[in-house]
Short mmCIF file of C-alpha atoms in Angstrom, two decimals:
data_model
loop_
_atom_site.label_atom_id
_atom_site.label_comp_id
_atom_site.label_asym_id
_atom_site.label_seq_id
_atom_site.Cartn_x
_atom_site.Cartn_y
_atom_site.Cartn_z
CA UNK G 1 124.42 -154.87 303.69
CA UNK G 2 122.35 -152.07 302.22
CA UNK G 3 118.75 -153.19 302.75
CA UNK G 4 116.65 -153.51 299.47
CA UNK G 5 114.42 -150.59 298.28
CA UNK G 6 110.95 -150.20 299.87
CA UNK G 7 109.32 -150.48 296.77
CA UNK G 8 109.80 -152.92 293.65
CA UNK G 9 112.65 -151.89 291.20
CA UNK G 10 110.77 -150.61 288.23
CA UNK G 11 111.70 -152.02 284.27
CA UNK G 12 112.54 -149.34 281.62
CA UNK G 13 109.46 -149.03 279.99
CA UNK G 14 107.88 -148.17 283.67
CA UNK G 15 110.55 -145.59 284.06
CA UNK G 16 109.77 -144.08 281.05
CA UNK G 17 106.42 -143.59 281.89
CA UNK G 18 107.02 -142.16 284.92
CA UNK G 19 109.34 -139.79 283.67
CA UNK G 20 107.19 -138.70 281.40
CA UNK G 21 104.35 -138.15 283.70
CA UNK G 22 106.38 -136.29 286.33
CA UNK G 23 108.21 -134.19 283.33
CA UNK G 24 104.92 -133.33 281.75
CA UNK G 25 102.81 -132.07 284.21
CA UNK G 26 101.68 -128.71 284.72
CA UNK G 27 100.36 -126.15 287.23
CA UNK G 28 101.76 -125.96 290.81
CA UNK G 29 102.57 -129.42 291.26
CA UNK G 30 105.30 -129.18 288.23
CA UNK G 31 108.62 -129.65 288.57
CA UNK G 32 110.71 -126.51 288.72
CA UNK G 33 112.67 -127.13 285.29
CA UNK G 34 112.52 -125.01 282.28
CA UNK G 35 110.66 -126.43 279.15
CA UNK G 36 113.95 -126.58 277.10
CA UNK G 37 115.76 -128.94 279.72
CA UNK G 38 113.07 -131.68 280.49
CA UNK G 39 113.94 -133.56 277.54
CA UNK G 40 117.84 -133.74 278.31
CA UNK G 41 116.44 -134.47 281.38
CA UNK G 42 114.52 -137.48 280.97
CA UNK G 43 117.55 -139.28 278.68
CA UNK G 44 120.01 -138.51 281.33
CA UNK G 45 117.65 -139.84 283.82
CA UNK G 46 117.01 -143.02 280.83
CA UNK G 47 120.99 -143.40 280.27
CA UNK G 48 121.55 -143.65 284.03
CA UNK G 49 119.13 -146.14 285.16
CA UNK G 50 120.15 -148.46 281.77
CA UNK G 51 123.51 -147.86 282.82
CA UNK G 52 123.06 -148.95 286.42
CA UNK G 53 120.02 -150.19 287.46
CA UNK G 54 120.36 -150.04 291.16
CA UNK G 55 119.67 -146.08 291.38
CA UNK G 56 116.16 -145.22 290.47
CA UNK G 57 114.44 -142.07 289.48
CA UNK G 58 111.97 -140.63 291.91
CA UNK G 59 110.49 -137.23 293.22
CA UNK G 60 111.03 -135.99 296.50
CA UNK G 61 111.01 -132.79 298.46
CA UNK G 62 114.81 -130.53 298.69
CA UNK G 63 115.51 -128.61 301.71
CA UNK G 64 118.36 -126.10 300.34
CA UNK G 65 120.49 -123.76 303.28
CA UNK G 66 118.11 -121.06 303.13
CA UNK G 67 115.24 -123.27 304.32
CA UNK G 68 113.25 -123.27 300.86
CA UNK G 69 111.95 -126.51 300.21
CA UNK G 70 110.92 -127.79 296.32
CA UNK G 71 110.00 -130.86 294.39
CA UNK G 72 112.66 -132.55 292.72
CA UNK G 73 114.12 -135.42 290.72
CA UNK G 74 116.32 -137.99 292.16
CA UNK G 75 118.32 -140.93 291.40
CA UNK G 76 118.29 -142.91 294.56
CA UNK G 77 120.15 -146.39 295.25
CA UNK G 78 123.77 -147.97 295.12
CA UNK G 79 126.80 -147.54 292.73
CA UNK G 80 129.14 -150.35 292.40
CA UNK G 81 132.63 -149.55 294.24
CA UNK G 82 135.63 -152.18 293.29
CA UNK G 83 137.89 -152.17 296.32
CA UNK G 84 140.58 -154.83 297.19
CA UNK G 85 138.98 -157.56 294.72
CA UNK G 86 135.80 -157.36 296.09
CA UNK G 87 132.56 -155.12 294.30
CA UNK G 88 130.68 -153.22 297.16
CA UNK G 89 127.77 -151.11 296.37
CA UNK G 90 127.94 -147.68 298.05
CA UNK G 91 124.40 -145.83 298.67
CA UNK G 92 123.81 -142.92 297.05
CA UNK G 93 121.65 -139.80 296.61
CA UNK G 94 121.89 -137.73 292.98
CA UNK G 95 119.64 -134.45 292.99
CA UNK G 96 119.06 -132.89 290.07
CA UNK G 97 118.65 -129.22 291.58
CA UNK G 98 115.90 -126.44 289.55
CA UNK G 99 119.56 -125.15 287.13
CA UNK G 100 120.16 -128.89 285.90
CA UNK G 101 121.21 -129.56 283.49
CA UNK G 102 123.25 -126.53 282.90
CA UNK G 103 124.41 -126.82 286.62
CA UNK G 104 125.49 -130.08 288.46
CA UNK G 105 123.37 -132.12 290.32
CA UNK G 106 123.93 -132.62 294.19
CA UNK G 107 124.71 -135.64 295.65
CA UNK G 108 125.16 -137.29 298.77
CA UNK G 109 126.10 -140.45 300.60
CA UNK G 110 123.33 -141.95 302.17
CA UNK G 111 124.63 -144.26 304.90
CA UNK G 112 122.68 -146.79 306.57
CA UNK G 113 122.83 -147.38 310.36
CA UNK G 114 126.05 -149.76 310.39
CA UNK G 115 127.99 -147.10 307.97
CA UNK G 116 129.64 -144.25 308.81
CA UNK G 117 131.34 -141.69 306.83
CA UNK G 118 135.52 -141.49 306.75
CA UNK G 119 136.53 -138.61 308.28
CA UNK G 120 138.90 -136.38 307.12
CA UNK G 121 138.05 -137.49 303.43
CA UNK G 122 139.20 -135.49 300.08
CA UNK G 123 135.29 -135.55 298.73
CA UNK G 124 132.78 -136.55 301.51
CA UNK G 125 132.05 -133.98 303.93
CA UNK G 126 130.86 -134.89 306.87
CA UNK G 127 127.37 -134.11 306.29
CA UNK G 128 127.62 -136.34 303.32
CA UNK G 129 127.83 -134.07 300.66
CA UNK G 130 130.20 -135.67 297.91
CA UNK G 131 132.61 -133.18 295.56
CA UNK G 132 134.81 -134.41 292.97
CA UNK G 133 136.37 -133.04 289.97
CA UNK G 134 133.83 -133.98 287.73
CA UNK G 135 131.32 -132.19 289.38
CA UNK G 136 133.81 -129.22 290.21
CA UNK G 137 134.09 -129.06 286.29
CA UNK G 138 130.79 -129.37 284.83
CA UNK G 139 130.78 -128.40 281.23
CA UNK G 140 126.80 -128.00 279.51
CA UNK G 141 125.87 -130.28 277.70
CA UNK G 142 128.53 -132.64 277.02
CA UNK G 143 128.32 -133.75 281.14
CA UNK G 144 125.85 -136.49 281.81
CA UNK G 145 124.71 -138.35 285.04
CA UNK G 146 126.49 -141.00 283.62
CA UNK G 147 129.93 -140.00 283.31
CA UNK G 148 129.35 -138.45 286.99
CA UNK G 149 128.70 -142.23 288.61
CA UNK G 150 131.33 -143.73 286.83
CA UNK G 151 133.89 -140.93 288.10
CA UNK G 152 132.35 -141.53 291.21
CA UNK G 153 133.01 -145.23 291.48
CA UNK G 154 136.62 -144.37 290.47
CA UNK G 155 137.19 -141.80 293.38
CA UNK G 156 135.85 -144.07 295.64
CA UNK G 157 137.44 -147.11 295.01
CA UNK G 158 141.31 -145.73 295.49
CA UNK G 159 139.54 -143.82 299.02
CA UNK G 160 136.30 -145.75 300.21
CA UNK G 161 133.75 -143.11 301.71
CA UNK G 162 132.46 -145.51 304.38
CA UNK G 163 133.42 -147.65 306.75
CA UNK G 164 131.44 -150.17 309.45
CA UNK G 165 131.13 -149.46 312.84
CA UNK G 166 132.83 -151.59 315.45
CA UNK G 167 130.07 -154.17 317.57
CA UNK G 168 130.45 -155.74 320.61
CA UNK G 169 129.53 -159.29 319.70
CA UNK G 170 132.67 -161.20 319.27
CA UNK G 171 132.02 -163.18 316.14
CA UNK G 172 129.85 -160.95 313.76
CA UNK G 173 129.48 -161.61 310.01
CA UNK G 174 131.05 -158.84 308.29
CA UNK G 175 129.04 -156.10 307.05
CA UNK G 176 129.36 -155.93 302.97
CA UNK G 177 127.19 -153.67 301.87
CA UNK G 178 125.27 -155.06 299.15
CA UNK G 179 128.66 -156.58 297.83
CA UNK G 180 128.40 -157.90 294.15
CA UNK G 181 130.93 -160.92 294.47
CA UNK G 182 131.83 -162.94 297.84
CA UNK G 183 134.80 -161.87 300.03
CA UNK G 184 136.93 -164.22 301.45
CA UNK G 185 135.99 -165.19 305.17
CA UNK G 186 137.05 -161.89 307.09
CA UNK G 187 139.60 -162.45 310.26
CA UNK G 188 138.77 -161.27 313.35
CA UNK G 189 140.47 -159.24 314.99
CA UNK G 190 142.55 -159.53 318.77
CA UNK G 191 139.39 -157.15 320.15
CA UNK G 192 136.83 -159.52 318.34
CA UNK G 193 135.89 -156.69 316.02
CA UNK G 194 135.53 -157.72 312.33
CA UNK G 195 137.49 -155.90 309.68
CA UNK G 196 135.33 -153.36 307.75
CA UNK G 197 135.59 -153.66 303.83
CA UNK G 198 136.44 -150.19 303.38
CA UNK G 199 139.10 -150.46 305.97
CA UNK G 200 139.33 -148.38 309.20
CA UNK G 201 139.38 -144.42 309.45
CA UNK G 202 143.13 -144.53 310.02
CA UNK G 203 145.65 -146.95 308.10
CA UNK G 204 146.81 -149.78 309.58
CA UNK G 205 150.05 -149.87 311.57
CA UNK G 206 151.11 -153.12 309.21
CA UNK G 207 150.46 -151.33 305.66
CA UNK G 208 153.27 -151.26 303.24
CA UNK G 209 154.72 -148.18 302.94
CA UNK G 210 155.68 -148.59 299.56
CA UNK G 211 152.67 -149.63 298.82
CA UNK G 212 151.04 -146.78 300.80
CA UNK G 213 153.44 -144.34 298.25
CA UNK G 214 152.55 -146.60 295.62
CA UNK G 215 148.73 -145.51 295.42
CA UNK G 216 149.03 -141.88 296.19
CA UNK G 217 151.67 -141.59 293.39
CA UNK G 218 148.79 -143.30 290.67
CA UNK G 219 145.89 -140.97 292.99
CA UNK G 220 148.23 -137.64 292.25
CA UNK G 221 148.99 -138.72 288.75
CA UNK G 222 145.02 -139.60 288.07
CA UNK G 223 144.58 -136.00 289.09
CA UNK G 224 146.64 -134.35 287.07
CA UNK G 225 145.72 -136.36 284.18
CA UNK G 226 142.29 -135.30 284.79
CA UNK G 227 143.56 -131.90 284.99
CA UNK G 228 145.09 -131.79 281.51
CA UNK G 229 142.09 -133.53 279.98
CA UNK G 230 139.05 -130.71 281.15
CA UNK G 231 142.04 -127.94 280.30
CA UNK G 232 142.44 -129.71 276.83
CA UNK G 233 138.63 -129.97 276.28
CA UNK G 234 137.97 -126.49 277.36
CA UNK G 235 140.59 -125.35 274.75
CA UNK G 236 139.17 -127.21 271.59
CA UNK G 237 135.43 -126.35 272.57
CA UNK G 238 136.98 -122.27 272.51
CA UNK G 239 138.55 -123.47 269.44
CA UNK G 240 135.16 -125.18 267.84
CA UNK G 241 133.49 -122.13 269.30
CA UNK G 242 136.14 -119.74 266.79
CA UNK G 243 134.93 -122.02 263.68
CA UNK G 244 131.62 -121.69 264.28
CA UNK G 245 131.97 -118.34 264.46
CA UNK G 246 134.11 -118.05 261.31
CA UNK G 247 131.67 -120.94 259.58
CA UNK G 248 129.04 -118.31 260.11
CA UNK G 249 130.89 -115.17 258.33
CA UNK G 250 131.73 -117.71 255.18
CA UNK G 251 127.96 -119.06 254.86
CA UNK G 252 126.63 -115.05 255.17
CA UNK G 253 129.11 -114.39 252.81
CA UNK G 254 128.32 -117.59 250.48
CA UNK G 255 124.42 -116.16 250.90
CA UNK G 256 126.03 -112.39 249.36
CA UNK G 257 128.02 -114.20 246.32
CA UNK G 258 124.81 -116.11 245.51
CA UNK G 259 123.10 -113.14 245.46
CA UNK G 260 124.95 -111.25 243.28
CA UNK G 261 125.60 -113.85 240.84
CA UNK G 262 121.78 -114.32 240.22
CA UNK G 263 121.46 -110.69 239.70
CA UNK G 264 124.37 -110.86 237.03
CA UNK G 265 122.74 -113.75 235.70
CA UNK G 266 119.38 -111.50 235.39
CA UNK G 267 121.47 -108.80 233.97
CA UNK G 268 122.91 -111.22 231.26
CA UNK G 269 119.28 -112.46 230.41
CA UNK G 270 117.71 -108.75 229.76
CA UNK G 271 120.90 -108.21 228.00
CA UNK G 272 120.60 -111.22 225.34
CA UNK G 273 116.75 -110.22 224.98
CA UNK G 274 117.82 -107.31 224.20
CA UNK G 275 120.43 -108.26 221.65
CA UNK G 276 117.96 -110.40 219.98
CA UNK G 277 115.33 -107.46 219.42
CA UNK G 278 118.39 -105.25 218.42
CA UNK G 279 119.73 -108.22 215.54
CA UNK G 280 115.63 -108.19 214.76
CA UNK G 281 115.60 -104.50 214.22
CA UNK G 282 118.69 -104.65 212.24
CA UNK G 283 117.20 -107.31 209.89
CA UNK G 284 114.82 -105.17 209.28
CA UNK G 285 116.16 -102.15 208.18
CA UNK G 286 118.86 -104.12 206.41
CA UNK G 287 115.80 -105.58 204.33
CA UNK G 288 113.85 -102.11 203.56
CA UNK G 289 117.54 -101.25 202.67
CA UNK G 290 118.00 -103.66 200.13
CA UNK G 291 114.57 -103.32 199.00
CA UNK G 292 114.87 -99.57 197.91
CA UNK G 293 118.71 -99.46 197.26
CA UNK G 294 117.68 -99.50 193.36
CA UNK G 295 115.10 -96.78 193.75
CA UNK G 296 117.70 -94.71 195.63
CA UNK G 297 120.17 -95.02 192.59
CA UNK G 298 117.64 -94.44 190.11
CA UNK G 299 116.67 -91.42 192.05
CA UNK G 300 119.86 -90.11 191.58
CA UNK G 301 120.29 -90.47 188.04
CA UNK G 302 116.85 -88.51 187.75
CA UNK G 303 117.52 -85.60 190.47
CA UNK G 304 115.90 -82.52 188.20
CA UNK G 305 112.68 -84.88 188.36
CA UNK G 306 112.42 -85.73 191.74
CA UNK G 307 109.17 -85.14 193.48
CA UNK G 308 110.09 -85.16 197.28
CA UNK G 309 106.11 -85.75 198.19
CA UNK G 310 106.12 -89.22 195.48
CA UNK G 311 109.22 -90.19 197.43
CA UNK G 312 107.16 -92.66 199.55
CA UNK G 313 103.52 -94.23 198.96
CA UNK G 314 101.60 -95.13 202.30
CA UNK G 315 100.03 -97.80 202.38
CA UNK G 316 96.34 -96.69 203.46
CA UNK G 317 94.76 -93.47 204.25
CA UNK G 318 95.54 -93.57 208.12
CA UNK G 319 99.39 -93.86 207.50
CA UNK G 320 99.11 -90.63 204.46
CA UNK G 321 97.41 -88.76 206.97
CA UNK G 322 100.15 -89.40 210.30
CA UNK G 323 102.34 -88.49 206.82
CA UNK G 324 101.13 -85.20 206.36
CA UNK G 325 100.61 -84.68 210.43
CA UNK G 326 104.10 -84.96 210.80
CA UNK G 327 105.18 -83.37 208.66
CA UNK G 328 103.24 -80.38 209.04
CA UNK G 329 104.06 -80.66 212.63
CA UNK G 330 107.33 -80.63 211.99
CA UNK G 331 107.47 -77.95 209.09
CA UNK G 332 105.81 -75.66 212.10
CA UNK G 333 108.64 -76.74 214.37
CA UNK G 334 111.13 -75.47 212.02
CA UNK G 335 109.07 -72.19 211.16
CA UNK G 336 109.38 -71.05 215.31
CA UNK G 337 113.33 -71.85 215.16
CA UNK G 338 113.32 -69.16 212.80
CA UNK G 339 111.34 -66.74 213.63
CA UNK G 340 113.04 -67.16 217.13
CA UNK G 341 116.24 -65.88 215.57
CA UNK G 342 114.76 -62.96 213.51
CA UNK G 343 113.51 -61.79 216.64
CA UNK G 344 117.33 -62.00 218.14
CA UNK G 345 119.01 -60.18 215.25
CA UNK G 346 115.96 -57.90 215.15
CA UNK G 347 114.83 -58.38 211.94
CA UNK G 348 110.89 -58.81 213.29
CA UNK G 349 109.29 -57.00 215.57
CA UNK G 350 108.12 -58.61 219.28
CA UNK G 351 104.39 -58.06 218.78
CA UNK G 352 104.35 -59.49 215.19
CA UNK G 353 106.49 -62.35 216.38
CA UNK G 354 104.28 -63.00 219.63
CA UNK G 355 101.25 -63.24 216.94
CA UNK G 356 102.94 -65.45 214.33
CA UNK G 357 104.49 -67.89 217.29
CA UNK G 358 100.64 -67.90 218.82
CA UNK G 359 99.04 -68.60 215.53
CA UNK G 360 101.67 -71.54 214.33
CA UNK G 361 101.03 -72.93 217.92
CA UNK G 362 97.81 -73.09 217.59
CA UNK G 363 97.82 -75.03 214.12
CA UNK G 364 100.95 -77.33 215.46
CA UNK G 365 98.51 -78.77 218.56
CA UNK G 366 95.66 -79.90 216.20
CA UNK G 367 98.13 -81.39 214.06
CA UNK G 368 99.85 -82.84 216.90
CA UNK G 369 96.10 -84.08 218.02
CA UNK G 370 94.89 -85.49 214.85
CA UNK G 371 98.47 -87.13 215.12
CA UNK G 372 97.57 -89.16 218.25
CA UNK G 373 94.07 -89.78 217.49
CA UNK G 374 95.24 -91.78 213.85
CA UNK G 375 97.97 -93.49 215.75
CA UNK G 376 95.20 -94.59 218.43
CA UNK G 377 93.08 -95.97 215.31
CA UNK G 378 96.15 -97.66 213.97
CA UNK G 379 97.05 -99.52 217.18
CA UNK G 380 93.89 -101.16 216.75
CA UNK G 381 94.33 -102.62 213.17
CA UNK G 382 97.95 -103.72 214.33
CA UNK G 383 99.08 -102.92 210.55
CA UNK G 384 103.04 -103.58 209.71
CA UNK G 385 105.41 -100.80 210.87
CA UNK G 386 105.96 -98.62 207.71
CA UNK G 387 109.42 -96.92 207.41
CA UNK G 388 109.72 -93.24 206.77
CA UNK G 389 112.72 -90.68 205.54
CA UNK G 390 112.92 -87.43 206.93
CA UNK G 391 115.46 -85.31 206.80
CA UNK G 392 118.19 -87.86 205.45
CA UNK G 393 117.91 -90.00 208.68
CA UNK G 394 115.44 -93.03 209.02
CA UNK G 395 112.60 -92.50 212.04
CA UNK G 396 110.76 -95.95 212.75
CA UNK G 397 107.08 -95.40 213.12
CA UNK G 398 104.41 -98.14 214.77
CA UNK G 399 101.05 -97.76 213.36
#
């Protein structure tokens, strides 16, 4: 039987704490995990120990084959092993090496002093060291301590790791191994040694043949069912892998339609403001249109009177005098037009036309400058905008 733990198993909130006290320290006498992993440490760790309470987490010192020695994590105790009706528990090691958990842990068989391990065996070497599938095919993160016992347990219950050693003493109780339900009362053997539970390292001479082909047909087939499954799951997480990617290019693309909607709906608002200042302006010039259609007519019934300068009436001194700066301004602007194309047909000379041009200048910036200086002075009594006609065409004038 495997003998009971030196020290007391401990309850799940006292494993909790522990792992949080080993996980969470710092300075040299951390453990050698990275910062992102100690969490998915500690609820593999939580998961196992719930799952099977026999193994328990502690730290202890790992030799690797170069001779460097660290501070680990390890699950240490029993897994329960089904084998020929009977439940054995079969001791075990799990370290959870510095690359866990992107890497799988290493494990051995821990025999006691009764045990000894099966040789040749398919995943025990002789050293102890157990390799199965599971751990041959460790995918990060969806593999989990576990899903590694429980693969375990199945491995070794179709080929039992262990097996007792043969004792002299002719009617000895046979060794069970921490065995979870009673066996029936062994038979002794024509030597006087007891049957072991795991059976001997070679087959007995009375096994069924069939029965022999029987379980290495199911053992193959379990294999290549476990085969297809990690080549099925490596395909869809490839394929998951593809949509993510392509869920990626539709969200960055989602992100670039957003985008340029708002900015069309932006475009649409400044439009519509727009509009409505244009429909403003129109109502407005539709008004002073309606309002001096009459005087228009009557105008033209009385053309031979017509004073061009009674035309309009300002309404206040600042607005007659932009009047008569604009126009002058204007009138001056017209006056250089002409004079530039007497001087191109030659009908004035260049030094008379140099003195005219310098003169009119001259008058056309102080008109321009009393211009700027009444519109300044009308920004600041904020009068109505008055409505001017110049030239047959309507100029729209804020003072």
């Amino acid at each position: 039987m495997v003998p009971p733990p030196s020290t007391p198993s401990l309850d799940s909130q006292q494993i909790q704490q522990f792992l949080s006290s080993v996980l969470s320290q710092r300075g040299p006498s951390s453990l050698p995990y990275t910062e992102d992993s100690k969490w998915l440490i500690r609820q593999h760790l939580l998961s196992l120990t719930s799952r099977y309470p026999s193994l328990q987490p502690k730290t202890a010192t790992f030799t690797h084959n170069d001779g460097r020695s660290v501070n680990l994590l390890q699950a240490d105790g029993t897994i329960p092993m089904p084998y020929q009706g009977v439940t054995y528990n079969i001791p075990i090691i799990i370290w959870l090496i510095e690359s866990y958990p992107r890497y799988p842990p290493v494990v051995y068989v821990n025999p006691t002093r009764d045990m000894i391990i099966k040789r040749p065996h398919p995943h025990v070497s002789p050293s102890g060291l157990v390799s199965i599938p599971y751990l041959q095919n460790w995918i990060y993160p969806s593999s989990n301590l576990v899903d590694l016992v429980v693969n375990f347990c199945s491995a070794f219950s179709h080929d039992p790791p262990l097996y007792s050693q043969r004792r002299s003493n002719p009617n000895p109780n046979p060794p069970n191994y921490g065995q979870q339900q009673q066996p029936p009362p062994p038979r002794v053997a024509a030597a006087g040694y007891p049957p072991s539970p795991y059976g001997r390292a070679q087959p007995s001479q009375t096994e069924d043949a069939a029965e022999v082909y029987r379980r290495n047909a199911v053992n193959k087939l379990v294999e290549m069912v476990h085969g297809d499954i990690i080549k099925m799951r490596k395909e869809r997480e490839a394929e998951m892998e593809g949509l993510f990617s392509a869920q990626g290019v539709l969200r960055k693309r989602e992100e670039e339609v957003n985008k340029g909607l708002k900015e069309m709906q932006d475009e649409k608002e400044a439009l519509e403001q727009q509009l409505q200042v244009v429909l403003m302006s129109t109502d407005v010039l539709a008004g002073w249109v309606r309002e001096n259609e009459g005087k228009i007519k009557n105008l033209g019934n009385n053309n031979d009177n017509v004073d061009v300068d009674e035309v309009f009436h300002c309404a206040d001194v600042l607005s007659k005098q932009m009047l008569d700066c604009t126009a002058a301004d204007l009138a001056i602007e017209d006056v250089v037009y002409s004079l530039d194309k007497a001087l191109q047909e030659g009908a004035v000379p260049f030094d008379q036309y140099l003195r005219n041009v310098r003169l009119l200048s001259r008058e056309q910036f102080f008109h321009k400058a009393t211009a700027a200086k009444v519109r300044a002075a009308q920004m600041q009594a904020q009068p109505s905008p008055i409505l001017i006609m110049n030239l047959g065409s309507l100029v729209d004038l804020h003072w």
